[in-house]
Amino acid sequence: MIVVTGAAGFIASALVARLNAANFNEIVVVDNFTNERKLLNLSGKRLTEYVDREQFFTWLDEHHAEVEFIFHLGARTDTTETNRDLLNILNLEYSKQMWQACCRYQLPLVYASSAATYGSGTLGYSDDDVLLPLLRPLNPYGESKNDFDNWAVQQPEKPFLWAGLKFFNVYGPNEYHKGRMASVILHAFRQIQESGSMTLFRSHNPDFADGEQQRDFVYVKDVVDVCMFLMQTRRASGIYNLGTGEARTFLDLTLSTFAALDRTADIHFRDTPEDIRDTYQYFTQADMSKLRGIGYERPFTRLEDGINDYVRNYLVPGAYY
């Protein structure tokens, strides 16, 4: 069996779909299953068992001999979350328990980290372990992810195979439930459909013009392909960036969304909300040399192609992956 935590969420449910497509059908999904909107992400997928996240470690004690691999993608992912106790419980302590269980039962582990660990990017975007203690995330969510990365690399006992994936700006199907934290593409689609226009955040950084803020946008289908590669090759443990290696502007993203809808672009700007203004990342770009160095050779989807697929094949028909 393959275990996927956070399974009703965005990236994890896409991974379940990818596993099913590769004929992995003995999948145990772990989550808090009370959000009915999120449950739609798992509809129609071939699954073995649903396990509540609070009961998972008891379940694992009983079933570990049947488990082949664990993808720990469950986390509190709201970058505006200020409850550090909650983040500590869900993102740090739960992940420590997962790590220790994988050591105890000799299970391979892939877990979700985040590009939020890089903060303002003053140290660049290298996933070299020596930089981990020096990183200064801009919000409690990023701190919780960086705290676990630092803890993991310092452990004398490790799973025989483990990988932490620093997700950059992931977009794609199955994020309907994410609200404010959904990708700008989903927000753009909804705004364009409703009003024919799109409003982006104005730049409050003199080094960037309005709309020229840049992020490394990576399609969720590429993300799950990397997860599959790590499961199937099991070559090298470590922390890896997972972006495309190419930063693109929010204007690029928005213009591509208009194009996918065959609409004429109409773009406006508004001030970045004050509650996120001081922690806003103006540039991210993954250094992908480490993942490439262990043999991952597949090209990443161009932003225009990913948006076209996402908009036309999922957002317009309201479909799931």
PDB file of C-alpha atoms in Angstrom, residues 11-309:
ATOM      1  CA  ILE A  11      -1.292  18.473  -4.602  1.00  0.00           C
ATOM      2  CA  ALA A  12      -1.962  15.227  -2.739  1.00  0.00           C
ATOM      3  CA  SER A  13      -5.209  14.477  -4.600  1.00  0.00           C
ATOM      4  CA  ALA A  14      -3.414  15.115  -7.894  1.00  0.00           C
ATOM      5  CA  LEU A  15      -0.757  12.642  -6.760  1.00  0.00           C
ATOM      6  CA  VAL A  16      -3.448  10.062  -6.032  1.00  0.00           C
ATOM      7  CA  ALA A  17      -4.776  10.554  -9.575  1.00  0.00           C
ATOM      8  CA  ARG A  18      -1.262  10.110 -10.977  1.00  0.00           C
ATOM      9  CA  LEU A  19      -0.731   6.957  -8.913  1.00  0.00           C
ATOM     10  CA  ASN A  20      -4.023   5.521 -10.172  1.00  0.00           C
ATOM     11  CA  ALA A  21      -2.999   6.336 -13.744  1.00  0.00           C
ATOM     12  CA  ALA A  22       0.146   4.260 -13.166  1.00  0.00           C
ATOM     13  CA  ASN A  23      -1.988   1.384 -11.822  1.00  0.00           C
ATOM     14  CA  PHE A  24      -1.187   1.932  -8.156  1.00  0.00           C
ATOM     15  CA  ASN A  25      -4.595   1.299  -6.658  1.00  0.00           C
ATOM     16  CA  GLU A  26      -3.804   0.181  -3.081  1.00  0.00           C
ATOM     17  CA  ILE A  27      -3.774   3.722  -1.708  1.00  0.00           C
ATOM     18  CA  VAL A  28      -4.531   4.725   1.869  1.00  0.00           C
ATOM     19  CA  VAL A  29      -5.612   8.352   2.112  1.00  0.00           C
ATOM     20  CA  VAL A  30      -5.065  10.300   5.320  1.00  0.00           C
ATOM     21  CA  ASP A  31      -6.648  13.659   6.138  1.00  0.00           C
ATOM     22  CA  ASN A  32      -9.268  15.480   8.149  1.00  0.00           C
ATOM     23  CA  PHE A  33     -12.210  14.530   5.943  1.00  0.00           C
ATOM     24  CA  THR A  34     -14.750  17.041   7.291  1.00  0.00           C
ATOM     25  CA  ASN A  35     -14.478  19.501   4.379  1.00  0.00           C
ATOM     26  CA  GLU A  36     -17.000  18.239   1.846  1.00  0.00           C
ATOM     27  CA  ARG A  37     -15.671  20.512  -0.915  1.00  0.00           C
ATOM     28  CA  LYS A  38     -12.219  18.959  -0.589  1.00  0.00           C
ATOM     29  CA  LEU A  39     -13.666  15.457  -0.712  1.00  0.00           C
ATOM     30  CA  LEU A  40     -14.653  16.085  -4.331  1.00  0.00           C
ATOM     31  CA  ASN A  41     -10.916  15.904  -5.117  1.00  0.00           C
ATOM     32  CA  LEU A  42     -11.000  12.187  -4.278  1.00  0.00           C
ATOM     33  CA  SER A  43     -14.258  11.343  -6.021  1.00  0.00           C
ATOM     34  CA  GLY A  44     -13.898   8.456  -8.468  1.00  0.00           C
ATOM     35  CA  LYS A  45     -10.369   7.555  -7.439  1.00  0.00           C
ATOM     36  CA  ARG A  46      -9.382   3.997  -6.585  1.00  0.00           C
ATOM     37  CA  LEU A  47      -8.618   3.911  -2.862  1.00  0.00           C
ATOM     38  CA  THR A  48      -8.156   1.237  -0.229  1.00  0.00           C
ATOM     39  CA  GLU A  49      -8.980   3.085   2.967  1.00  0.00           C
ATOM     40  CA  TYR A  50      -9.699   6.500   4.464  1.00  0.00           C
ATOM     41  CA  VAL A  51      -7.836   7.164   7.745  1.00  0.00           C
ATOM     42  CA  ASP A  52      -8.388  10.246   9.887  1.00  0.00           C
ATOM     43  CA  ARG A  53      -5.107  12.058  10.505  1.00  0.00           C
ATOM     44  CA  GLU A  54      -5.614  11.850  14.286  1.00  0.00           C
ATOM     45  CA  GLN A  55      -5.814   8.052  14.063  1.00  0.00           C
ATOM     46  CA  PHE A  56      -3.059   7.523  11.517  1.00  0.00           C
ATOM     47  CA  PHE A  57      -0.157   6.524  13.762  1.00  0.00           C
ATOM     48  CA  THR A  58      -2.316   3.958  15.544  1.00  0.00           C
ATOM     49  CA  TRP A  59      -3.334   2.635  12.131  1.00  0.00           C
ATOM     50  CA  LEU A  60       0.305   2.531  11.007  1.00  0.00           C
ATOM     51  CA  ASP A  61       1.359   0.565  14.082  1.00  0.00           C
ATOM     52  CA  GLU A  62      -1.104  -2.115  13.010  1.00  0.00           C
ATOM     53  CA  HIS A  63      -0.536  -2.027   9.230  1.00  0.00           C
ATOM     54  CA  HIS A  64       3.088  -0.962   8.686  1.00  0.00           C
ATOM     55  CA  ALA A  65       4.070  -4.333   7.224  1.00  0.00           C
ATOM     56  CA  GLU A  66       1.656  -3.704   4.345  1.00  0.00           C
ATOM     57  CA  VAL A  67       2.912  -0.182   3.566  1.00  0.00           C
ATOM     58  CA  GLU A  68       5.424   0.341   0.762  1.00  0.00           C
ATOM     59  CA  PHE A  69       5.806   4.140   0.652  1.00  0.00           C
ATOM     60  CA  ILE A  70       4.579   7.280   2.436  1.00  0.00           C
ATOM     61  CA  PHE A  71       3.940  10.671   0.858  1.00  0.00           C
ATOM     62  CA  HIS A  72       3.432  13.139   3.693  1.00  0.00           C
ATOM     63  CA  LEU A  73       1.829  16.126   1.974  1.00  0.00           C
ATOM     64  CA  GLY A  74      -0.615  17.107   4.697  1.00  0.00           C
ATOM     65  CA  ALA A  75       0.024  20.472   6.353  1.00  0.00           C
ATOM     66  CA  ARG A  76      -1.525  23.762   7.328  1.00  0.00           C
ATOM     67  CA  THR A  77      -0.553  25.703   4.181  1.00  0.00           C
ATOM     68  CA  ASP A  78      -2.125  29.124   4.799  1.00  0.00           C
ATOM     69  CA  THR A  79       0.689  31.675   4.527  1.00  0.00           C
ATOM     70  CA  THR A  80      -1.413  34.185   6.476  1.00  0.00           C
ATOM     71  CA  GLU A  81      -1.885  31.841   9.457  1.00  0.00           C
ATOM     72  CA  THR A  82      -0.606  33.507  12.651  1.00  0.00           C
ATOM     73  CA  ASN A  83      -1.441  30.744  15.142  1.00  0.00           C
ATOM     74  CA  ARG A  84       2.048  29.405  15.765  1.00  0.00           C
ATOM     75  CA  ASP A  85       0.787  26.724  18.145  1.00  0.00           C
ATOM     76  CA  LEU A  86      -1.436  25.299  15.403  1.00  0.00           C
ATOM     77  CA  LEU A  87       1.404  25.380  12.868  1.00  0.00           C
ATOM     78  CA  ASN A  88       3.713  23.765  15.397  1.00  0.00           C
ATOM     79  CA  ILE A  89       1.268  20.904  15.954  1.00  0.00           C
ATOM     80  CA  LEU A  90       0.317  20.261  12.314  1.00  0.00           C
ATOM     81  CA  ASN A  91       3.491  21.158  10.419  1.00  0.00           C
ATOM     82  CA  LEU A  92       6.312  20.408  12.842  1.00  0.00           C
ATOM     83  CA  GLU A  93       5.344  17.916  15.532  1.00  0.00           C
ATOM     84  CA  TYR A  94       3.154  15.761  13.275  1.00  0.00           C
ATOM     85  CA  SER A  95       5.973  15.626  10.713  1.00  0.00           C
ATOM     86  CA  LYS A  96       8.436  14.608  13.423  1.00  0.00           C
ATOM     87  CA  GLN A  97       6.098  11.764  14.373  1.00  0.00           C
ATOM     88  CA  MET A  98       5.912  10.741  10.724  1.00  0.00           C
ATOM     89  CA  TRP A  99       9.698  10.757  10.391  1.00  0.00           C
ATOM     90  CA  GLN A 100      10.166   8.681  13.541  1.00  0.00           C
ATOM     91  CA  ALA A 101       7.532   6.170  12.429  1.00  0.00           C
ATOM     92  CA  CYS A 102       9.257   5.781   9.054  1.00  0.00           C
ATOM     93  CA  CYS A 103      12.551   5.182  10.828  1.00  0.00           C
ATOM     94  CA  ARG A 104      10.955   2.650  13.176  1.00  0.00           C
ATOM     95  CA  TYR A 105       9.318   0.683  10.361  1.00  0.00           C
ATOM     96  CA  GLN A 106      11.961   1.326   7.659  1.00  0.00           C
ATOM     97  CA  LEU A 107       9.526   3.074   5.312  1.00  0.00           C
ATOM     98  CA  PRO A 108      10.591   5.498   2.576  1.00  0.00           C
ATOM     99  CA  LEU A 109       9.239   9.024   3.009  1.00  0.00           C
ATOM    100  CA  VAL A 110       8.644  11.992   0.725  1.00  0.00           C
ATOM    101  CA  TYR A 111       7.354  15.083   2.513  1.00  0.00           C
ATOM    102  CA  ALA A 112       6.241  18.577   1.534  1.00  0.00           C
ATOM    103  CA  SER A 113       8.447  21.540   2.325  1.00  0.00           C
ATOM    104  CA  SER A 114       7.996  24.953   0.693  1.00  0.00           C
ATOM    105  CA  ALA A 115       9.732  27.783  -1.128  1.00  0.00           C
ATOM    106  CA  ALA A 116       8.312  29.975   1.645  1.00  0.00           C
ATOM    107  CA  THR A 117      11.380  28.846   3.599  1.00  0.00           C
ATOM    108  CA  TYR A 118      13.522  31.150   1.425  1.00  0.00           C
ATOM    109  CA  GLY A 119      11.894  34.319   2.713  1.00  0.00           C
ATOM    110  CA  SER A 120      12.873  37.398   0.735  1.00  0.00           C
ATOM    111  CA  GLY A 121      15.464  35.413  -1.227  1.00  0.00           C
ATOM    112  CA  THR A 122      18.469  37.386  -0.029  1.00  0.00           C
ATOM    113  CA  LEU A 123      20.452  34.125   0.146  1.00  0.00           C
ATOM    114  CA  GLY A 124      19.199  32.939  -3.237  1.00  0.00           C
ATOM    115  CA  TYR A 125      17.192  29.790  -3.922  1.00  0.00           C
ATOM    116  CA  SER A 126      19.717  26.990  -3.581  1.00  0.00           C
ATOM    117  CA  ASP A 127      18.565  23.822  -1.813  1.00  0.00           C
ATOM    118  CA  ASP A 128      22.040  23.173  -0.400  1.00  0.00           C
ATOM    119  CA  ASP A 129      21.734  21.881   3.171  1.00  0.00           C
ATOM    120  CA  VAL A 130      24.385  24.281   4.460  1.00  0.00           C
ATOM    121  CA  LEU A 131      22.023  27.206   3.859  1.00  0.00           C
ATOM    122  CA  LEU A 132      19.107  25.774   5.860  1.00  0.00           C
ATOM    123  CA  PRO A 133      20.061  27.301   9.245  1.00  0.00           C
ATOM    124  CA  LEU A 134      20.599  30.686   7.597  1.00  0.00           C
ATOM    125  CA  LEU A 135      17.187  31.003   5.925  1.00  0.00           C
ATOM    126  CA  ARG A 136      14.742  33.563   7.318  1.00  0.00           C
ATOM    127  CA  PRO A 137      11.151  32.894   6.210  1.00  0.00           C
ATOM    128  CA  LEU A 138       8.756  35.841   6.108  1.00  0.00           C
ATOM    129  CA  ASN A 139       5.780  34.186   7.822  1.00  0.00           C
ATOM    130  CA  PRO A 140       5.005  31.564  10.496  1.00  0.00           C
ATOM    131  CA  TYR A 141       4.036  28.992   7.854  1.00  0.00           C
ATOM    132  CA  GLY A 142       7.463  29.260   6.205  1.00  0.00           C
ATOM    133  CA  GLU A 143       9.121  29.096   9.612  1.00  0.00           C
ATOM    134  CA  SER A 144       7.302  25.870  10.455  1.00  0.00           C
ATOM    135  CA  LYS A 145       8.476  24.272   7.221  1.00  0.00           C
ATOM    136  CA  ASN A 146      12.056  25.486   7.674  1.00  0.00           C
ATOM    137  CA  ASP A 147      12.074  24.289  11.280  1.00  0.00           C
ATOM    138  CA  PHE A 148      11.234  20.769  10.146  1.00  0.00           C
ATOM    139  CA  ASP A 149      13.794  20.803   7.312  1.00  0.00           C
ATOM    140  CA  ASN A 150      16.500  21.810   9.796  1.00  0.00           C
ATOM    141  CA  TRP A 151      15.361  19.201  12.294  1.00  0.00           C
ATOM    142  CA  ALA A 152      15.299  16.459   9.646  1.00  0.00           C
ATOM    143  CA  VAL A 153      18.835  16.939   8.329  1.00  0.00           C
ATOM    144  CA  GLN A 154      20.205  16.948  11.881  1.00  0.00           C
ATOM    145  CA  GLN A 155      18.678  13.611  12.849  1.00  0.00           C
ATOM    146  CA  PRO A 156      21.163  10.797  13.437  1.00  0.00           C
ATOM    147  CA  GLU A 157      18.480   8.282  12.472  1.00  0.00           C
ATOM    148  CA  LYS A 158      16.807   8.733   9.114  1.00  0.00           C
ATOM    149  CA  PRO A 159      14.432   6.716   6.929  1.00  0.00           C
ATOM    150  CA  PHE A 160      16.444   4.610   4.492  1.00  0.00           C
ATOM    151  CA  LEU A 161      15.089   6.890   1.754  1.00  0.00           C
ATOM    152  CA  TRP A 162      13.671  10.344   2.389  1.00  0.00           C
ATOM    153  CA  ALA A 163      13.102  13.519   0.397  1.00  0.00           C
ATOM    154  CA  GLY A 164      11.759  16.929   1.321  1.00  0.00           C
ATOM    155  CA  LEU A 165      10.293  18.837  -1.625  1.00  0.00           C
ATOM    156  CA  LYS A 166      10.377  22.633  -1.563  1.00  0.00           C
ATOM    157  CA  PHE A 167       7.295  23.386  -3.634  1.00  0.00           C
ATOM    158  CA  PHE A 168       7.390  26.730  -5.419  1.00  0.00           C
ATOM    159  CA  ASN A 169       4.178  28.304  -6.801  1.00  0.00           C
ATOM    160  CA  VAL A 170       2.132  25.248  -7.723  1.00  0.00           C
ATOM    161  CA  TYR A 171      -0.983  25.688  -9.848  1.00  0.00           C
ATOM    162  CA  GLY A 172      -3.412  23.357 -11.555  1.00  0.00           C
ATOM    163  CA  PRO A 173      -6.583  21.287 -11.102  1.00  0.00           C
ATOM    164  CA  ASN A 174      -8.036  20.292  -7.713  1.00  0.00           C
ATOM    165  CA  GLU A 175      -7.486  23.639  -5.989  1.00  0.00           C
ATOM    166  CA  TYR A 176     -11.123  24.774  -6.118  1.00  0.00           C
ATOM    167  CA  HIS A 177     -11.407  24.608  -2.313  1.00  0.00           C
ATOM    168  CA  LYS A 178      -8.382  26.759  -1.477  1.00  0.00           C
ATOM    169  CA  GLY A 179     -10.080  30.165  -1.299  1.00  0.00           C
ATOM    170  CA  ARG A 180      -7.623  33.021  -0.877  1.00  0.00           C
ATOM    171  CA  MET A 181      -4.669  30.613  -1.056  1.00  0.00           C
ATOM    172  CA  ALA A 182      -5.593  29.328  -4.548  1.00  0.00           C
ATOM    173  CA  SER A 183      -3.264  30.139  -7.441  1.00  0.00           C
ATOM    174  CA  VAL A 184      -3.552  33.490  -9.178  1.00  0.00           C
ATOM    175  CA  ILE A 185      -4.642  31.555 -12.280  1.00  0.00           C
ATOM    176  CA  LEU A 186      -7.802  30.345 -10.552  1.00  0.00           C
ATOM    177  CA  HIS A 187      -8.486  33.858  -9.238  1.00  0.00           C
ATOM    178  CA  ALA A 188      -7.884  35.285 -12.714  1.00  0.00           C
ATOM    179  CA  PHE A 189     -10.224  32.746 -14.315  1.00  0.00           C
ATOM    180  CA  ARG A 190     -13.013  33.591 -11.902  1.00  0.00           C
ATOM    181  CA  GLN A 191     -12.559  37.354 -12.214  1.00  0.00           C
ATOM    182  CA  ILE A 192     -12.398  37.244 -16.003  1.00  0.00           C
ATOM    183  CA  GLN A 193     -15.511  35.083 -16.183  1.00  0.00           C
ATOM    184  CA  GLU A 194     -17.399  37.425 -13.855  1.00  0.00           C
ATOM    185  CA  SER A 195     -16.219  40.854 -15.011  1.00  0.00           C
ATOM    186  CA  GLY A 196     -14.096  40.443 -18.136  1.00  0.00           C
ATOM    187  CA  SER A 197     -11.094  41.918 -16.315  1.00  0.00           C
ATOM    188  CA  MET A 198      -8.399  40.933 -13.790  1.00  0.00           C
ATOM    189  CA  THR A 199      -6.975  42.928 -10.890  1.00  0.00           C
ATOM    190  CA  LEU A 200      -3.418  42.233  -9.752  1.00  0.00           C
ATOM    191  CA  PHE A 201      -1.511  43.475  -6.713  1.00  0.00           C
ATOM    192  CA  ARG A 202       0.351  46.708  -7.234  1.00  0.00           C
ATOM    193  CA  SER A 203       4.090  46.588  -6.575  1.00  0.00           C
ATOM    194  CA  HIS A 204       5.285  48.273  -3.385  1.00  0.00           C
ATOM    195  CA  ASN A 205       8.908  47.552  -4.237  1.00  0.00           C
ATOM    196  CA  PRO A 206      10.715  50.146  -6.386  1.00  0.00           C
ATOM    197  CA  ASP A 207      12.708  47.379  -8.111  1.00  0.00           C
ATOM    198  CA  PHE A 208       9.543  45.888  -9.653  1.00  0.00           C
ATOM    199  CA  ALA A 209       6.924  47.553 -11.841  1.00  0.00           C
ATOM    200  CA  ASP A 210       3.251  46.710 -11.276  1.00  0.00           C
ATOM    201  CA  GLY A 211       2.609  43.177 -12.494  1.00  0.00           C
ATOM    202  CA  GLU A 212       6.319  42.476 -12.945  1.00  0.00           C
ATOM    203  CA  GLN A 213       6.630  40.603  -9.674  1.00  0.00           C
ATOM    204  CA  GLN A 214       8.109  37.220 -10.574  1.00  0.00           C
ATOM    205  CA  ARG A 215       7.506  33.735  -9.260  1.00  0.00           C
ATOM    206  CA  ASP A 216       8.505  30.238 -10.270  1.00  0.00           C
ATOM    207  CA  PHE A 217       5.120  28.820 -11.301  1.00  0.00           C
ATOM    208  CA  VAL A 218       5.110  25.019 -11.583  1.00  0.00           C
ATOM    209  CA  TYR A 219       2.249  22.896 -12.937  1.00  0.00           C
ATOM    210  CA  VAL A 220       0.877  20.345 -10.466  1.00  0.00           C
ATOM    211  CA  LYS A 221       1.201  17.569 -13.076  1.00  0.00           C
ATOM    212  CA  ASP A 222       4.970  18.177 -13.096  1.00  0.00           C
ATOM    213  CA  VAL A 223       5.041  18.122  -9.296  1.00  0.00           C
ATOM    214  CA  VAL A 224       3.415  14.704  -9.114  1.00  0.00           C
ATOM    215  CA  ASP A 225       5.711  13.396 -11.852  1.00  0.00           C
ATOM    216  CA  VAL A 226       8.659  14.258  -9.610  1.00  0.00           C
ATOM    217  CA  CYS A 227       6.980  12.456  -6.713  1.00  0.00           C
ATOM    218  CA  MET A 228       6.590   9.371  -8.912  1.00  0.00           C
ATOM    219  CA  PHE A 229      10.231   9.577  -9.965  1.00  0.00           C
ATOM    220  CA  LEU A 230      11.410   9.625  -6.346  1.00  0.00           C
ATOM    221  CA  MET A 231       9.206   6.665  -5.457  1.00  0.00           C
ATOM    222  CA  GLN A 232      10.292   4.591  -8.428  1.00  0.00           C
ATOM    223  CA  THR A 233      14.025   5.370  -8.471  1.00  0.00           C
ATOM    224  CA  ARG A 234      14.796   5.799  -4.748  1.00  0.00           C
ATOM    225  CA  ARG A 235      18.219   7.156  -5.665  1.00  0.00           C
ATOM    226  CA  ALA A 236      19.275   9.804  -3.200  1.00  0.00           C
ATOM    227  CA  SER A 237      17.860  11.250  -0.006  1.00  0.00           C
ATOM    228  CA  GLY A 238      17.797  14.969   0.655  1.00  0.00           C
ATOM    229  CA  ILE A 239      15.906  18.225   0.334  1.00  0.00           C
ATOM    230  CA  TYR A 240      15.071  19.259  -3.225  1.00  0.00           C
ATOM    231  CA  ASN A 241      13.630  22.350  -4.847  1.00  0.00           C
ATOM    232  CA  LEU A 242      10.570  21.703  -6.981  1.00  0.00           C
ATOM    233  CA  GLY A 243       9.883  24.530  -9.393  1.00  0.00           C
ATOM    234  CA  THR A 244      10.696  24.972 -13.077  1.00  0.00           C
ATOM    235  CA  GLY A 245      13.888  26.966 -12.659  1.00  0.00           C
ATOM    236  CA  GLU A 246      12.380  29.889 -14.585  1.00  0.00           C
ATOM    237  CA  ALA A 247      10.712  32.888 -12.929  1.00  0.00           C
ATOM    238  CA  ARG A 248       7.781  34.427 -14.794  1.00  0.00           C
ATOM    239  CA  THR A 249       5.787  37.582 -14.134  1.00  0.00           C
ATOM    240  CA  PHE A 250       2.213  37.861 -12.958  1.00  0.00           C
ATOM    241  CA  LEU A 251       1.524  39.743 -16.176  1.00  0.00           C
ATOM    242  CA  ASP A 252       2.736  36.694 -18.140  1.00  0.00           C
ATOM    243  CA  LEU A 253       0.403  34.524 -16.099  1.00  0.00           C
ATOM    244  CA  THR A 254      -2.596  36.804 -16.486  1.00  0.00           C
ATOM    245  CA  LEU A 255      -2.140  37.366 -20.219  1.00  0.00           C
ATOM    246  CA  SER A 256      -1.901  33.585 -20.694  1.00  0.00           C
ATOM    247  CA  THR A 257      -5.168  33.122 -18.790  1.00  0.00           C
ATOM    248  CA  PHE A 258      -6.950  35.665 -21.009  1.00  0.00           C
ATOM    249  CA  ALA A 259      -5.503  33.892 -24.069  1.00  0.00           C
ATOM    250  CA  ALA A 260      -6.699  30.472 -22.865  1.00  0.00           C
ATOM    251  CA  LEU A 261     -10.195  31.947 -22.576  1.00  0.00           C
ATOM    252  CA  ASP A 262      -9.941  33.678 -25.981  1.00  0.00           C
ATOM    253  CA  ARG A 263     -10.574  36.996 -24.251  1.00  0.00           C
ATOM    254  CA  THR A 264      -9.003  40.426 -24.769  1.00  0.00           C
ATOM    255  CA  ALA A 265      -6.767  41.319 -21.828  1.00  0.00           C
ATOM    256  CA  ASP A 266      -8.085  43.947 -19.396  1.00  0.00           C
ATOM    257  CA  ILE A 267      -5.782  44.232 -16.373  1.00  0.00           C
ATOM    258  CA  HIS A 268      -6.012  46.588 -13.382  1.00  0.00           C
ATOM    259  CA  PHE A 269      -4.008  46.986 -10.163  1.00  0.00           C
ATOM    260  CA  ARG A 270      -4.808  47.473  -6.499  1.00  0.00           C
ATOM    261  CA  ASP A 271      -2.680  47.847  -3.391  1.00  0.00           C
ATOM    262  CA  THR A 272      -1.355  44.656  -1.851  1.00  0.00           C
ATOM    263  CA  PRO A 273      -3.344  43.978   1.358  1.00  0.00           C
ATOM    264  CA  GLU A 274      -1.534  45.290   4.401  1.00  0.00           C
ATOM    265  CA  ASP A 275      -1.670  41.957   6.236  1.00  0.00           C
ATOM    266  CA  ILE A 276       0.611  40.356   3.621  1.00  0.00           C
ATOM    267  CA  ARG A 277       2.464  43.391   2.256  1.00  0.00           C
ATOM    268  CA  ASP A 278       5.494  43.080   4.530  1.00  0.00           C
ATOM    269  CA  THR A 279       5.869  39.353   3.865  1.00  0.00           C
ATOM    270  CA  TYR A 280       5.299  39.411   0.112  1.00  0.00           C
ATOM    271  CA  GLN A 281       7.858  37.632  -2.068  1.00  0.00           C
ATOM    272  CA  TYR A 282       8.672  39.678  -5.188  1.00  0.00           C
ATOM    273  CA  PHE A 283      10.898  37.080  -6.826  1.00  0.00           C
ATOM    274  CA  THR A 284      11.349  33.324  -6.562  1.00  0.00           C
ATOM    275  CA  GLN A 285      13.235  31.008  -8.887  1.00  0.00           C
ATOM    276  CA  ALA A 286      14.179  27.468  -8.008  1.00  0.00           C
ATOM    277  CA  ASP A 287      17.730  26.269  -8.492  1.00  0.00           C
ATOM    278  CA  MET A 288      16.910  22.862  -9.971  1.00  0.00           C
ATOM    279  CA  SER A 289      20.455  21.514 -10.314  1.00  0.00           C
ATOM    280  CA  LYS A 290      20.190  19.200  -7.305  1.00  0.00           C
ATOM    281  CA  LEU A 291      17.131  17.331  -8.596  1.00  0.00           C
ATOM    282  CA  ARG A 292      18.598  17.207 -12.098  1.00  0.00           C
ATOM    283  CA  GLY A 293      21.797  15.851 -10.562  1.00  0.00           C
ATOM    284  CA  ILE A 294      20.053  12.692  -9.332  1.00  0.00           C
ATOM    285  CA  GLY A 295      18.715  11.933 -12.804  1.00  0.00           C
ATOM    286  CA  TYR A 296      15.408  13.738 -13.206  1.00  0.00           C
ATOM    287  CA  GLU A 297      15.449  14.673 -16.883  1.00  0.00           C
ATOM    288  CA  ARG A 298      11.837  15.434 -17.843  1.00  0.00           C
ATOM    289  CA  PRO A 299      11.212  18.998 -19.046  1.00  0.00           C
ATOM    290  CA  PHE A 300       8.871  21.175 -17.019  1.00  0.00           C
ATOM    291  CA  THR A 301       5.691  22.489 -18.604  1.00  0.00           C
ATOM    292  CA  ARG A 302       5.897  26.020 -20.039  1.00  0.00           C
ATOM    293  CA  LEU A 303       3.654  28.441 -18.179  1.00  0.00           C
ATOM    294  CA  GLU A 304       1.574  29.155 -21.296  1.00  0.00           C
ATOM    295  CA  ASP A 305       1.030  25.445 -21.972  1.00  0.00           C
ATOM    296  CA  GLY A 306       0.187  24.627 -18.370  1.00  0.00           C
ATOM    297  CA  ILE A 307      -2.325  27.456 -18.115  1.00  0.00           C
ATOM    298  CA  ASN A 308      -3.923  26.490 -21.419  1.00  0.00           C
ATOM    299  CA  ASP A 309      -4.386  22.891 -20.233  1.00  0.00           C
TER     300      ASP A 309
END
